[in-house]
Short mmCIF file of C-alpha atoms in Angstrom, two decimals:
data_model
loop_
_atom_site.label_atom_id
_atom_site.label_comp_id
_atom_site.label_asym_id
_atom_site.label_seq_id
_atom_site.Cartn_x
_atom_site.Cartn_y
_atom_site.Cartn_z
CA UNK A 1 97.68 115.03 105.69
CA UNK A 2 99.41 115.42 102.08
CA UNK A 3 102.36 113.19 102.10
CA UNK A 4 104.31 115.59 101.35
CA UNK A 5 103.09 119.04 102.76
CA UNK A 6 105.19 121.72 102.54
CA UNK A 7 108.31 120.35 100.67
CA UNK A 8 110.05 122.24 98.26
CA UNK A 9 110.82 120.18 95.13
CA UNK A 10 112.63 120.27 91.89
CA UNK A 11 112.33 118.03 89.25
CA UNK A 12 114.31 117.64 86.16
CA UNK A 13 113.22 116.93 82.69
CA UNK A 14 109.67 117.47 83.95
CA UNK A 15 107.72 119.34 80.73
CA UNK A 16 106.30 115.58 79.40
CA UNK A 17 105.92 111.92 80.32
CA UNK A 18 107.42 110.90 83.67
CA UNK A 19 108.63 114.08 84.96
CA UNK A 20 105.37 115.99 84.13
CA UNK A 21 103.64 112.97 86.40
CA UNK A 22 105.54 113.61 88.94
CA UNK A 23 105.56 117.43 88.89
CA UNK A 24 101.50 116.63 89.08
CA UNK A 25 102.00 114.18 91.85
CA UNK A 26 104.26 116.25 94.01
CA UNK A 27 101.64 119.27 93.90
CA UNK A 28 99.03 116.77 94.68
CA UNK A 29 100.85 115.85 97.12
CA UNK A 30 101.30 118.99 99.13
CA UNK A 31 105.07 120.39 97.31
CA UNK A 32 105.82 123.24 95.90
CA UNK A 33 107.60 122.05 92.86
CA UNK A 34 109.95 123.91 90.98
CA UNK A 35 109.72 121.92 87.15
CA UNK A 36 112.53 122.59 84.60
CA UNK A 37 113.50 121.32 81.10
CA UNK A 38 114.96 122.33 78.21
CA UNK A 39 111.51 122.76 76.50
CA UNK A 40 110.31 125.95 77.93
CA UNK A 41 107.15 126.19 75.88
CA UNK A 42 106.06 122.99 77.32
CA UNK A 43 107.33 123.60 80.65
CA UNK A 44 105.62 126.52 81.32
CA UNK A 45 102.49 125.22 80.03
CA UNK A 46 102.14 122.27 82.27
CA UNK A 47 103.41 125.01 85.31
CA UNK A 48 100.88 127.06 84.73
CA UNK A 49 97.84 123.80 83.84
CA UNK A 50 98.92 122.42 87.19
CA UNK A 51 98.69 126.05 89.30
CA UNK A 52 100.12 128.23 91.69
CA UNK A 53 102.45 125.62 93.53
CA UNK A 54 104.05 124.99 90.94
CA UNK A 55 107.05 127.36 88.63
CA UNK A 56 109.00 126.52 85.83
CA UNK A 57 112.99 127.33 85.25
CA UNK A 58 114.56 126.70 81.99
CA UNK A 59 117.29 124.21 83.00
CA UNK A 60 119.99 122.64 80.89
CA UNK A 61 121.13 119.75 83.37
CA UNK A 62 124.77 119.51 81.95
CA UNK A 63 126.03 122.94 82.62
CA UNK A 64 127.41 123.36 86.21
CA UNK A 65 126.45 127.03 85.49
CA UNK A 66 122.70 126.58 85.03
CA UNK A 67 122.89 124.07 88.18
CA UNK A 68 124.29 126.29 90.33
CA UNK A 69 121.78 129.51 89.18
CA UNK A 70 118.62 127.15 89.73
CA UNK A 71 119.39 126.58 93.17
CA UNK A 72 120.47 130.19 94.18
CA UNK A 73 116.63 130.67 92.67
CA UNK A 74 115.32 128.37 94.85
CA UNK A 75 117.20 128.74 97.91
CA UNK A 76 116.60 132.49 97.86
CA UNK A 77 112.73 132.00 97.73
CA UNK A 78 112.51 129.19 99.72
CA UNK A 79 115.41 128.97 101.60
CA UNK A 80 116.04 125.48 101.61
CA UNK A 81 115.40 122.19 99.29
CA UNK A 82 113.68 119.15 100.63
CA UNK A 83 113.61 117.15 97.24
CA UNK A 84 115.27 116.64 93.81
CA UNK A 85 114.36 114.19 91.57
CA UNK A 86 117.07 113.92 88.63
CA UNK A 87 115.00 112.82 85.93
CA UNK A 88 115.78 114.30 82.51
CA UNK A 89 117.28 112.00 80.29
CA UNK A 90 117.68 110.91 76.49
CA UNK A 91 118.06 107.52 74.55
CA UNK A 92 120.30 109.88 72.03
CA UNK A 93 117.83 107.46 69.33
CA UNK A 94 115.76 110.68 69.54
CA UNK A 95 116.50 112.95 66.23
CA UNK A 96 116.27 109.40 64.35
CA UNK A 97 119.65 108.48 64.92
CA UNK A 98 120.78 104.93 64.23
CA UNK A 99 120.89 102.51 66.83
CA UNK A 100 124.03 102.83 69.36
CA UNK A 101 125.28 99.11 69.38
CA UNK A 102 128.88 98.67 70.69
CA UNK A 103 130.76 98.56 67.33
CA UNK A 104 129.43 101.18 65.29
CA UNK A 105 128.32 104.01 68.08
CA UNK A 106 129.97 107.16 67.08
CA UNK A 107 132.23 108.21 70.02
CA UNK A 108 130.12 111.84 70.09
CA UNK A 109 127.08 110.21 70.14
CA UNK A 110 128.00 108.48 73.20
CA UNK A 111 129.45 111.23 74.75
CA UNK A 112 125.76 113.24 74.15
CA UNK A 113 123.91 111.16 75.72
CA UNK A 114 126.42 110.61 78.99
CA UNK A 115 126.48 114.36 79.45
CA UNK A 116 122.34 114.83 79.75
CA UNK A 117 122.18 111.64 81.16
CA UNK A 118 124.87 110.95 83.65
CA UNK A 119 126.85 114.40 83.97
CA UNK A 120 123.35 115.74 84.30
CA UNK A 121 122.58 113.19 87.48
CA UNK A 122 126.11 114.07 88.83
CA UNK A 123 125.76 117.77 88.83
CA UNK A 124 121.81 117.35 90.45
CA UNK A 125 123.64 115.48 93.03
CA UNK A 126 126.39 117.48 93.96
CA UNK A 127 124.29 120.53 94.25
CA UNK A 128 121.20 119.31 95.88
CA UNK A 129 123.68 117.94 98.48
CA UNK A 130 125.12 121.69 99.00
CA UNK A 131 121.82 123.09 99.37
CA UNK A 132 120.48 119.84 101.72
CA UNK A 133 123.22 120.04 103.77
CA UNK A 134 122.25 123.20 106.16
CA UNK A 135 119.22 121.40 107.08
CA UNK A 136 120.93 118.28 107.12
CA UNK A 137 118.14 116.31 105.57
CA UNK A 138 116.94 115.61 102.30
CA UNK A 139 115.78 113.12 99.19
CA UNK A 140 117.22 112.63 95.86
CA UNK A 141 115.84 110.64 93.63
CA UNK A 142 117.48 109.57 90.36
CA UNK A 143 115.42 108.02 87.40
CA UNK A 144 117.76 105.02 85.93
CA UNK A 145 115.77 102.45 84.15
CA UNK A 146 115.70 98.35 83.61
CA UNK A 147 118.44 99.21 80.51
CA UNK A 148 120.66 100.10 83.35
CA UNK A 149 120.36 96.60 84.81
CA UNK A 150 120.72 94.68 81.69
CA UNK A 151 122.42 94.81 78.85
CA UNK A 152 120.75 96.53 75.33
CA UNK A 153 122.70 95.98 72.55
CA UNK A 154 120.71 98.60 70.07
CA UNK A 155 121.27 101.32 72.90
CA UNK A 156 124.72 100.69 73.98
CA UNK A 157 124.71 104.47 75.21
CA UNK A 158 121.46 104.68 76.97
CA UNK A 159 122.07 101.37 78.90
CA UNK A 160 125.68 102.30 80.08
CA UNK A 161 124.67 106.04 81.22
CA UNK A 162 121.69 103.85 82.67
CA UNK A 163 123.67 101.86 84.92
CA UNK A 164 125.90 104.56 85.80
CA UNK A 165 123.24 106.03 87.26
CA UNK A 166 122.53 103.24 89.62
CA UNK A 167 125.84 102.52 90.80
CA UNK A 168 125.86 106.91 91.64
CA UNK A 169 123.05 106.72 93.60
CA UNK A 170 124.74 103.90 95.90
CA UNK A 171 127.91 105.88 96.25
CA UNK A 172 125.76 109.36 96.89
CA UNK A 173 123.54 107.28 99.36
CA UNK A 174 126.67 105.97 101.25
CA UNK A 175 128.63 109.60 101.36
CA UNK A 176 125.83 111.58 102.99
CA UNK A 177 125.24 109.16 105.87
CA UNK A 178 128.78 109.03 106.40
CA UNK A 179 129.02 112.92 106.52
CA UNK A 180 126.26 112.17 109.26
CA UNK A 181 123.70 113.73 106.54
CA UNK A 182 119.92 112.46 106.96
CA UNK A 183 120.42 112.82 103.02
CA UNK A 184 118.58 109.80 101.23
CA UNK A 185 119.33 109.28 97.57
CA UNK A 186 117.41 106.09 95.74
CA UNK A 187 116.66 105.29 91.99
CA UNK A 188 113.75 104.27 90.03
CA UNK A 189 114.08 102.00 87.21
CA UNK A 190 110.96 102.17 84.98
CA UNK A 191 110.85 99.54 82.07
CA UNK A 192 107.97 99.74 79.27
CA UNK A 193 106.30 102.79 80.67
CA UNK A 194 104.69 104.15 77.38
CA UNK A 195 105.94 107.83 77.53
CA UNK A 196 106.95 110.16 74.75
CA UNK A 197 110.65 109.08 74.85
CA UNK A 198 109.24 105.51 73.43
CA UNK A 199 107.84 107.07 70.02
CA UNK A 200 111.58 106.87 67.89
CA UNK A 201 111.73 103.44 68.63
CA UNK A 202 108.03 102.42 68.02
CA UNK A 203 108.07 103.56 64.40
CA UNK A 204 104.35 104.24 63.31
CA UNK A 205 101.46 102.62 61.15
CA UNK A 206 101.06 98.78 61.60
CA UNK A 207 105.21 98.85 62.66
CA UNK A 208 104.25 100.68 65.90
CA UNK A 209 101.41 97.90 66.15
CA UNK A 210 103.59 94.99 66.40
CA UNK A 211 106.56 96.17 67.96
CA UNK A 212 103.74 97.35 71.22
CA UNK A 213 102.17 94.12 70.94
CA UNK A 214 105.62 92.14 71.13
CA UNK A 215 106.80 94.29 74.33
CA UNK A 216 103.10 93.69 75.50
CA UNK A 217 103.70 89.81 75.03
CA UNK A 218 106.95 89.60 76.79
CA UNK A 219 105.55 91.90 79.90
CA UNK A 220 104.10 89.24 82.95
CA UNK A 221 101.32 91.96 83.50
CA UNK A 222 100.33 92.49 79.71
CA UNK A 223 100.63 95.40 79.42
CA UNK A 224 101.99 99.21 80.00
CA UNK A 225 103.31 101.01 82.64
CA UNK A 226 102.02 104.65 82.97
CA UNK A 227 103.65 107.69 84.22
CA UNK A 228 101.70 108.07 86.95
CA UNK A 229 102.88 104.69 88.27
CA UNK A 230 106.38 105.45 88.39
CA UNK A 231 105.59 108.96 89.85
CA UNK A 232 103.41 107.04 92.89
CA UNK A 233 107.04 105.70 94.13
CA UNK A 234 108.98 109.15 93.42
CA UNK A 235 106.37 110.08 95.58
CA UNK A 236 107.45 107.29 98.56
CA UNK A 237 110.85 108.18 97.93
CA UNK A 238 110.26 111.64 98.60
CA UNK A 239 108.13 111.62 101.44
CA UNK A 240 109.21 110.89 105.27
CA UNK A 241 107.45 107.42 104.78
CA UNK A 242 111.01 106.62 103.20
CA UNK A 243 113.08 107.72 105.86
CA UNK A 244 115.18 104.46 106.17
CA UNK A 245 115.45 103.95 102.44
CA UNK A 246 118.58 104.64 101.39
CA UNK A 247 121.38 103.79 98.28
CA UNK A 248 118.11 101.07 97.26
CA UNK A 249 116.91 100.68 93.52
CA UNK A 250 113.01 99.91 92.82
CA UNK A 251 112.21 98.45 89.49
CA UNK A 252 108.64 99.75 87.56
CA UNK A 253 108.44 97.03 85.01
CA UNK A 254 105.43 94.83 84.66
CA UNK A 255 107.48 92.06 86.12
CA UNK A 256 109.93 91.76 83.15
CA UNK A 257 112.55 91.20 85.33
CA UNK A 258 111.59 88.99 87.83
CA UNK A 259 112.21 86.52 85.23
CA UNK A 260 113.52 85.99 81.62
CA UNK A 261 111.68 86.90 78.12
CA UNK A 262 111.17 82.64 77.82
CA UNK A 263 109.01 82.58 80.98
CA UNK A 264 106.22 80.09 80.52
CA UNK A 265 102.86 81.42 80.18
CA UNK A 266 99.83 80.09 81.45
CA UNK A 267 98.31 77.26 80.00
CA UNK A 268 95.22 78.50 78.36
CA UNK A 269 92.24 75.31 78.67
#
């Protein structure tokens, strides 16, 4: 049986890279998936590639407006909403933008990339738990990332919103079972998954070359992650399999951080 037959699903920031993946993956899967993003050329594209289970809803994750009109859409086809997975997002390096260290980051830059980022997680949260809540049962699942577990001094922004993110899901994960919810909310944290998001900082020409071969070099597995990786666990998270996973984090990073950048290397003879 599909792991997850007959779930209705809505992901965020799903017209390209990880969200697509997992739009893809959810279908596979058995969902209905209701995909959304700011990009509405895109979004309906890849809705309409991946077929009739799947619908696309131009969503702009910081208004509380557009929140609340997405799920009035979906609870009045569907009636009810199994799974969200809050996963648009921005670096706010994307338009070329210098980098946001913590001296010279304008204070509306920062702001920007909070709003998609974290307000954007917050509102997916506080609505998906409205809509959960007559069933009493339900998954959220919030992309963070390895920059919200350590510190990145080039993307001061990105890696603060980042670890917001996880320390949310812990206090969304602990409300709902204390409201006697069977509401689980977990995040992913994907590090040097080649996606679109990656291309600002990779530069191009023999610049793009190096800079993959050094994140390449400093990965235990040698190499990339792929969307489709990271969408395999939204897919866990989502599913029943997952019922007694709750407020926990799971890290998608070739290994990076089960050590330190210095790890020895195996001796080559």
């Amino acid at each position: 049986m599909p792991r997850m037959k007959d779930k209705v699903t809505l992901v965020t920031g799903a017209a390209r890279g990880i969200g697509a993946a997992i739009a893809r993956a959810y279908v596979d899967e058995g969902a209905t998936v209701w995909l959304t993003d700011l990009d509405e050329d895109a979004g309906r594209r890849l809705a309409q590639s991946i077929g009739p289970a799947a619908r696309f809803q131009r969503l702009d994750v910081r208004s509380e407006a557009a929140w609340e009109a997405v799920m009035a859409a979906i609870l009045a086809a569907h009636g009810r909403l199994d799974v969200l997975v809050n996963n648009a997002g921005i670096t706010g390096l994307e338009a070329g933008h210098v980098a946001h260290d913590p001296e010279h980051a304008a204070l509306e830059d920062w702001r920007a990339v909070h709003e998609t980022n974290l307000d954007g997680v917050f509102l997916g949260c506080k609505h998906a738990i409205r809509a959960m809540r007559p069933a009493g049962a339900g998954a959220i699942v919030n992309m963070s990332s390895r920059s919200g577990m350590v510190g990145i001094p080039a993307a001061a922004a990105y890696a603060s919103s980042k670890a917001a993110i996880r320390n949310h899901t812990k206090t969304v994960a602990l409300y709902c079972a204390g409201q006697g919810l069977a509401i689980r909310c977990n995040s992913i944290h994907p590090a040097a998954v080649l996606t679109p998001m990656w291309e600002p900082m990779l530069g191009e020409g023999p610049e793009r070359d190096a800079r993959m071969a050094a994140i390449v070099a400093d990965t235990p597995l040698r190499r990339f992650g792929a969307p489709q990786e990271v969408a395999a666990i939204a897919v866990l998270l989502g599913s029943d399999e997952a019922a007694y996973v709750t407020g926990s984090e799971i890290t998608i990073d070739g290994g990076i951080l089960a050590g330190a950048a210095g790890t020895p290397r195996p001796v080559e003879e």
